[in-house]
């Protein structure tokens, strides 16, 4: 370790996960979703690894993310999925990015980009967020057909998004199937007017859950990074986590019984013990909510995070017999020997989802890519 904390990114894992998802997608193409800096893993390196594993297209949320990938030398089909405003339409055109549109106004803004701008018509089949509602689809389709006839746009995709693909049980278990039915019907209606458009609705969970949802393209993010879209153990699907978050023991001291450690005296020693300070904190994305809940790996074993997580440090209880010393590696996410802590476990400790855990790893933590 040459610094406080490091996110090690295993690009071979990303490549293998992409290959697994491409297989699961059957004849559909894999679109690798690398928004939010590749869910915190580094967008350009993971994009390259995903393409090497069999992804055929890339997707991001923002124009700036598309520009970054183009700047890093990534060519090929690249979709900006999020909403665009003002000058972003022209920037998307300059970046040769495909865009998603769901209103005639958005379509006109895309068309202003000039010749045959590639657009995906986005339909709301139940997410209730972006996308044209069923009653608004005819007007969108008419505007798209007009612009396509005028040669200003080319409709290359018909897309929608699942709200509950990760919920295999409970009251929402059937909703993914309902959305799929609605989308298939809508796409079948639009197909004759836009024969070159690829239909896509599946995210990672849907891709792993139902081959029938793959259609022409699957858009996978979380599983690409080796995280389980269902929040359980990624190994159950053959996925390999790509990110490890590591730090080191910066200081050790013996704390006597009834002494406290950290802000607010939230932890008090029930017995004399050795407490290590690890230089990673909530400013690095290791959430404050983890204090008193999480465990980390040191010396190949699990030890508890005690007291409050500070901005720059956490404290862990090595135990009275804990032999670890200054400089020893501490794994906050990842494996050490036989022991491991997954992003899913960290998510459960802090009351969130694995997506937020990897995205939260901040810019103060360097990424080291290998493989
Ligand atoms: C982020 C995103 C995805 C990827 O979802 P995962 O659950 O990470 O696979 C797919 N489609 C859209 C529209 C998204 O915003």
PDB file of C-alpha atoms in Angstrom, residues 17-165:
ATOM      1  CA  UNK A  17     -18.868 -11.372 -16.234  1.00  0.00           C
ATOM      2  CA  UNK A  18     -19.523  -9.765 -19.647  1.00  0.00           C
ATOM      3  CA  UNK A  19     -18.985 -13.137 -21.331  1.00  0.00           C
ATOM      4  CA  UNK A  20     -21.403 -14.770 -18.871  1.00  0.00           C
ATOM      5  CA  UNK A  21     -24.056 -12.103 -19.524  1.00  0.00           C
ATOM      6  CA  UNK A  22     -23.556 -12.313 -23.291  1.00  0.00           C
ATOM      7  CA  UNK A  23     -24.188 -16.081 -23.034  1.00  0.00           C
ATOM      8  CA  UNK A  24     -27.257 -15.522 -20.867  1.00  0.00           C
ATOM      9  CA  UNK A  25     -28.541 -13.039 -23.460  1.00  0.00           C
ATOM     10  CA  UNK A  26     -28.510 -15.686 -26.186  1.00  0.00           C
ATOM     11  CA  UNK A  27     -28.933 -14.028 -29.551  1.00  0.00           C
ATOM     12  CA  UNK A  28     -29.414 -10.583 -28.038  1.00  0.00           C
ATOM     13  CA  UNK A  29     -26.500  -8.155 -27.963  1.00  0.00           C
ATOM     14  CA  UNK A  30     -24.947  -7.099 -24.669  1.00  0.00           C
ATOM     15  CA  UNK A  31     -24.918  -3.354 -23.979  1.00  0.00           C
ATOM     16  CA  UNK A  32     -22.490  -2.627 -21.138  1.00  0.00           C
ATOM     17  CA  UNK A  33     -23.819   0.078 -18.827  1.00  0.00           C
ATOM     18  CA  UNK A  34     -20.847   2.095 -17.582  1.00  0.00           C
ATOM     19  CA  UNK A  35     -22.601   5.186 -16.188  1.00  0.00           C
ATOM     20  CA  UNK A  36     -21.432   6.805 -12.955  1.00  0.00           C
ATOM     21  CA  UNK A  37     -17.802   6.041 -13.761  1.00  0.00           C
ATOM     22  CA  UNK A  38     -18.621   2.400 -14.327  1.00  0.00           C
ATOM     23  CA  UNK A  39     -20.508   2.152 -10.992  1.00  0.00           C
ATOM     24  CA  UNK A  40     -17.344   3.481  -9.354  1.00  0.00           C
ATOM     25  CA  UNK A  41     -14.961   1.083 -11.104  1.00  0.00           C
ATOM     26  CA  UNK A  42     -13.555   3.494 -13.733  1.00  0.00           C
ATOM     27  CA  UNK A  43     -15.637   3.880 -16.904  1.00  0.00           C
ATOM     28  CA  UNK A  44     -13.059   3.585 -19.682  1.00  0.00           C
ATOM     29  CA  UNK A  45     -11.136   0.542 -18.378  1.00  0.00           C
ATOM     30  CA  UNK A  46     -14.323  -1.390 -17.587  1.00  0.00           C
ATOM     31  CA  UNK A  47     -15.822  -0.440 -20.962  1.00  0.00           C
ATOM     32  CA  UNK A  48     -12.769  -1.909 -22.702  1.00  0.00           C
ATOM     33  CA  UNK A  49     -12.920  -5.053 -20.566  1.00  0.00           C
ATOM     34  CA  UNK A  50     -16.655  -5.483 -21.220  1.00  0.00           C
ATOM     35  CA  UNK A  51     -16.132  -5.124 -24.976  1.00  0.00           C
ATOM     36  CA  UNK A  52     -13.316  -7.678 -24.790  1.00  0.00           C
ATOM     37  CA  UNK A  53     -15.738 -10.036 -22.999  1.00  0.00           C
ATOM     38  CA  UNK A  54     -18.362  -9.793 -25.705  1.00  0.00           C
ATOM     39  CA  UNK A  55     -20.315  -6.558 -25.137  1.00  0.00           C
ATOM     40  CA  UNK A  56     -21.245  -4.913 -28.437  1.00  0.00           C
ATOM     41  CA  UNK A  57     -22.434  -1.511 -27.229  1.00  0.00           C
ATOM     42  CA  UNK A  58     -22.000   0.893 -24.331  1.00  0.00           C
ATOM     43  CA  UNK A  59     -24.450   3.020 -22.368  1.00  0.00           C
ATOM     44  CA  UNK A  60     -24.029   5.953 -19.994  1.00  0.00           C
ATOM     45  CA  UNK A  61     -26.384   8.335 -18.209  1.00  0.00           C
ATOM     46  CA  UNK A  62     -24.939  11.712 -19.189  1.00  0.00           C
ATOM     47  CA  UNK A  63     -23.335  13.546 -22.105  1.00  0.00           C
ATOM     48  CA  UNK A  64     -20.205  14.236 -20.049  1.00  0.00           C
ATOM     49  CA  UNK A  65     -19.827  10.483 -19.517  1.00  0.00           C
ATOM     50  CA  UNK A  66     -20.124   9.898 -23.281  1.00  0.00           C
ATOM     51  CA  UNK A  67     -17.515  12.581 -23.962  1.00  0.00           C
ATOM     52  CA  UNK A  68     -15.169  10.981 -21.443  1.00  0.00           C
ATOM     53  CA  UNK A  69     -15.393   7.594 -23.180  1.00  0.00           C
ATOM     54  CA  UNK A  70     -14.841   9.114 -26.610  1.00  0.00           C
ATOM     55  CA  UNK A  71     -11.901  11.054 -25.188  1.00  0.00           C
ATOM     56  CA  UNK A  72     -10.439   7.778 -23.923  1.00  0.00           C
ATOM     57  CA  UNK A  73     -10.545   6.417 -27.456  1.00  0.00           C
ATOM     58  CA  UNK A  74     -13.647   4.227 -27.232  1.00  0.00           C
ATOM     59  CA  UNK A  75     -15.496   4.106 -30.553  1.00  0.00           C
ATOM     60  CA  UNK A  76     -18.578   2.089 -31.413  1.00  0.00           C
ATOM     61  CA  UNK A  77     -22.229   2.419 -30.455  1.00  0.00           C
ATOM     62  CA  UNK A  78     -22.720   4.460 -27.286  1.00  0.00           C
ATOM     63  CA  UNK A  79     -26.115   5.422 -25.860  1.00  0.00           C
ATOM     64  CA  UNK A  80     -26.822   8.306 -23.499  1.00  0.00           C
ATOM     65  CA  UNK A  81     -29.868   7.046 -21.586  1.00  0.00           C
ATOM     66  CA  UNK A  82     -30.676  10.094 -19.453  1.00  0.00           C
ATOM     67  CA  UNK A  83     -32.448  13.359 -20.217  1.00  0.00           C
ATOM     68  CA  UNK A  84     -30.599  16.075 -22.153  1.00  0.00           C
ATOM     69  CA  UNK A  85     -31.026  19.843 -21.861  1.00  0.00           C
ATOM     70  CA  UNK A  86     -29.955  22.847 -23.931  1.00  0.00           C
ATOM     71  CA  UNK A  87     -26.513  22.504 -25.410  1.00  0.00           C
ATOM     72  CA  UNK A  88     -26.250  18.852 -24.407  1.00  0.00           C
ATOM     73  CA  UNK A  89     -28.034  17.756 -27.595  1.00  0.00           C
ATOM     74  CA  UNK A  90     -25.291  19.264 -29.763  1.00  0.00           C
ATOM     75  CA  UNK A  91     -22.601  17.820 -27.494  1.00  0.00           C
ATOM     76  CA  UNK A  92     -24.176  14.366 -27.817  1.00  0.00           C
ATOM     77  CA  UNK A  93     -24.121  14.735 -31.607  1.00  0.00           C
ATOM     78  CA  UNK A  94     -20.487  15.852 -31.518  1.00  0.00           C
ATOM     79  CA  UNK A  95     -19.661  12.780 -29.398  1.00  0.00           C
ATOM     80  CA  UNK A  96     -21.441  10.580 -31.959  1.00  0.00           C
ATOM     81  CA  UNK A  97     -23.659   9.317 -29.147  1.00  0.00           C
ATOM     82  CA  UNK A  98     -27.068   7.756 -29.595  1.00  0.00           C
ATOM     83  CA  UNK A  99     -29.758   9.407 -27.479  1.00  0.00           C
ATOM     84  CA  UNK A 100     -33.038   8.367 -25.870  1.00  0.00           C
ATOM     85  CA  UNK A 101     -36.142  10.450 -26.634  1.00  0.00           C
ATOM     86  CA  UNK A 102     -39.731  10.189 -25.375  1.00  0.00           C
ATOM     87  CA  UNK A 103     -41.432  13.405 -26.519  1.00  0.00           C
ATOM     88  CA  UNK A 104     -41.843  15.103 -29.913  1.00  0.00           C
ATOM     89  CA  UNK A 105     -39.871  18.028 -28.435  1.00  0.00           C
ATOM     90  CA  UNK A 106     -36.951  15.773 -27.547  1.00  0.00           C
ATOM     91  CA  UNK A 107     -37.089  14.246 -30.983  1.00  0.00           C
ATOM     92  CA  UNK A 108     -36.947  17.711 -32.578  1.00  0.00           C
ATOM     93  CA  UNK A 109     -33.953  18.624 -30.422  1.00  0.00           C
ATOM     94  CA  UNK A 110     -32.188  15.418 -31.493  1.00  0.00           C
ATOM     95  CA  UNK A 111     -33.104  16.059 -35.146  1.00  0.00           C
ATOM     96  CA  UNK A 112     -31.534  19.515 -34.975  1.00  0.00           C
ATOM     97  CA  UNK A 113     -28.214  17.696 -34.695  1.00  0.00           C
ATOM     98  CA  UNK A 114     -28.341  17.209 -38.479  1.00  0.00           C
ATOM     99  CA  UNK A 115     -28.081  14.046 -40.483  1.00  0.00           C
ATOM    100  CA  UNK A 116     -29.575  10.756 -39.378  1.00  0.00           C
ATOM    101  CA  UNK A 117     -29.060  11.216 -35.659  1.00  0.00           C
ATOM    102  CA  UNK A 118     -29.515   7.767 -34.025  1.00  0.00           C
ATOM    103  CA  UNK A 119     -32.342   7.810 -31.467  1.00  0.00           C
ATOM    104  CA  UNK A 120     -33.988   5.243 -29.201  1.00  0.00           C
ATOM    105  CA  UNK A 121     -37.705   5.811 -28.552  1.00  0.00           C
ATOM    106  CA  UNK A 122     -38.254   5.305 -24.848  1.00  0.00           C
ATOM    107  CA  UNK A 123     -41.594   3.961 -23.642  1.00  0.00           C
ATOM    108  CA  UNK A 124     -42.907   3.945 -20.083  1.00  0.00           C
ATOM    109  CA  UNK A 125     -44.334   0.482 -19.472  1.00  0.00           C
ATOM    110  CA  UNK A 126     -44.593   0.793 -15.704  1.00  0.00           C
ATOM    111  CA  UNK A 127     -41.494   2.438 -14.266  1.00  0.00           C
ATOM    112  CA  UNK A 128     -43.378   5.732 -14.201  1.00  0.00           C
ATOM    113  CA  UNK A 129     -40.211   7.729 -14.661  1.00  0.00           C
ATOM    114  CA  UNK A 130     -38.835   8.631 -18.118  1.00  0.00           C
ATOM    115  CA  UNK A 131     -40.538   7.430 -21.307  1.00  0.00           C
ATOM    116  CA  UNK A 132     -43.723   8.050 -23.273  1.00  0.00           C
ATOM    117  CA  UNK A 133     -46.914   6.807 -21.655  1.00  0.00           C
ATOM    118  CA  UNK A 134     -49.055   4.554 -23.859  1.00  0.00           C
ATOM    119  CA  UNK A 135     -51.471   7.350 -24.814  1.00  0.00           C
ATOM    120  CA  UNK A 136     -48.548   9.518 -25.951  1.00  0.00           C
ATOM    121  CA  UNK A 137     -46.820   6.878 -28.073  1.00  0.00           C
ATOM    122  CA  UNK A 138     -48.770   7.550 -31.315  1.00  0.00           C
ATOM    123  CA  UNK A 139     -47.719  11.225 -31.399  1.00  0.00           C
ATOM    124  CA  UNK A 140     -44.112  10.276 -30.632  1.00  0.00           C
ATOM    125  CA  UNK A 141     -44.135   7.623 -33.355  1.00  0.00           C
ATOM    126  CA  UNK A 142     -45.613  10.060 -35.899  1.00  0.00           C
ATOM    127  CA  UNK A 143     -42.964  12.658 -35.091  1.00  0.00           C
ATOM    128  CA  UNK A 144     -40.235  10.005 -35.302  1.00  0.00           C
ATOM    129  CA  UNK A 145     -41.493   8.690 -38.630  1.00  0.00           C
ATOM    130  CA  UNK A 146     -41.599  12.252 -39.962  1.00  0.00           C
ATOM    131  CA  UNK A 147     -38.045  13.021 -38.845  1.00  0.00           C
ATOM    132  CA  UNK A 148     -36.814   9.686 -40.154  1.00  0.00           C
ATOM    133  CA  UNK A 149     -38.483  10.434 -43.509  1.00  0.00           C
ATOM    134  CA  UNK A 150     -36.771  13.826 -43.561  1.00  0.00           C
ATOM    135  CA  UNK A 151     -33.441  12.115 -42.891  1.00  0.00           C
ATOM    136  CA  UNK A 152     -32.697  14.015 -39.678  1.00  0.00           C
ATOM    137  CA  UNK A 153     -32.993  11.001 -37.348  1.00  0.00           C
ATOM    138  CA  UNK A 154     -32.747   7.260 -37.561  1.00  0.00           C
ATOM    139  CA  UNK A 155     -34.760   5.231 -35.045  1.00  0.00           C
ATOM    140  CA  UNK A 156     -32.221   2.592 -33.979  1.00  0.00           C
ATOM    141  CA  UNK A 157     -33.925   1.455 -30.782  1.00  0.00           C
ATOM    142  CA  UNK A 158     -37.204   0.973 -28.930  1.00  0.00           C
ATOM    143  CA  UNK A 159     -36.587   0.826 -25.215  1.00  0.00           C
ATOM    144  CA  UNK A 160     -38.220   0.592 -21.813  1.00  0.00           C
ATOM    145  CA  UNK A 161     -37.039  -0.135 -18.268  1.00  0.00           C
ATOM    146  CA  UNK A 162     -38.162  -2.658 -15.635  1.00  0.00           C
ATOM    147  CA  UNK A 163     -39.140  -1.409 -12.180  1.00  0.00           C
ATOM    148  CA  UNK A 164     -39.029  -4.724 -10.319  1.00  0.00           C
ATOM    149  CA  UNK A 165     -36.841  -7.202 -12.229  1.00  0.00           C
TER     150      UNK A 165
END
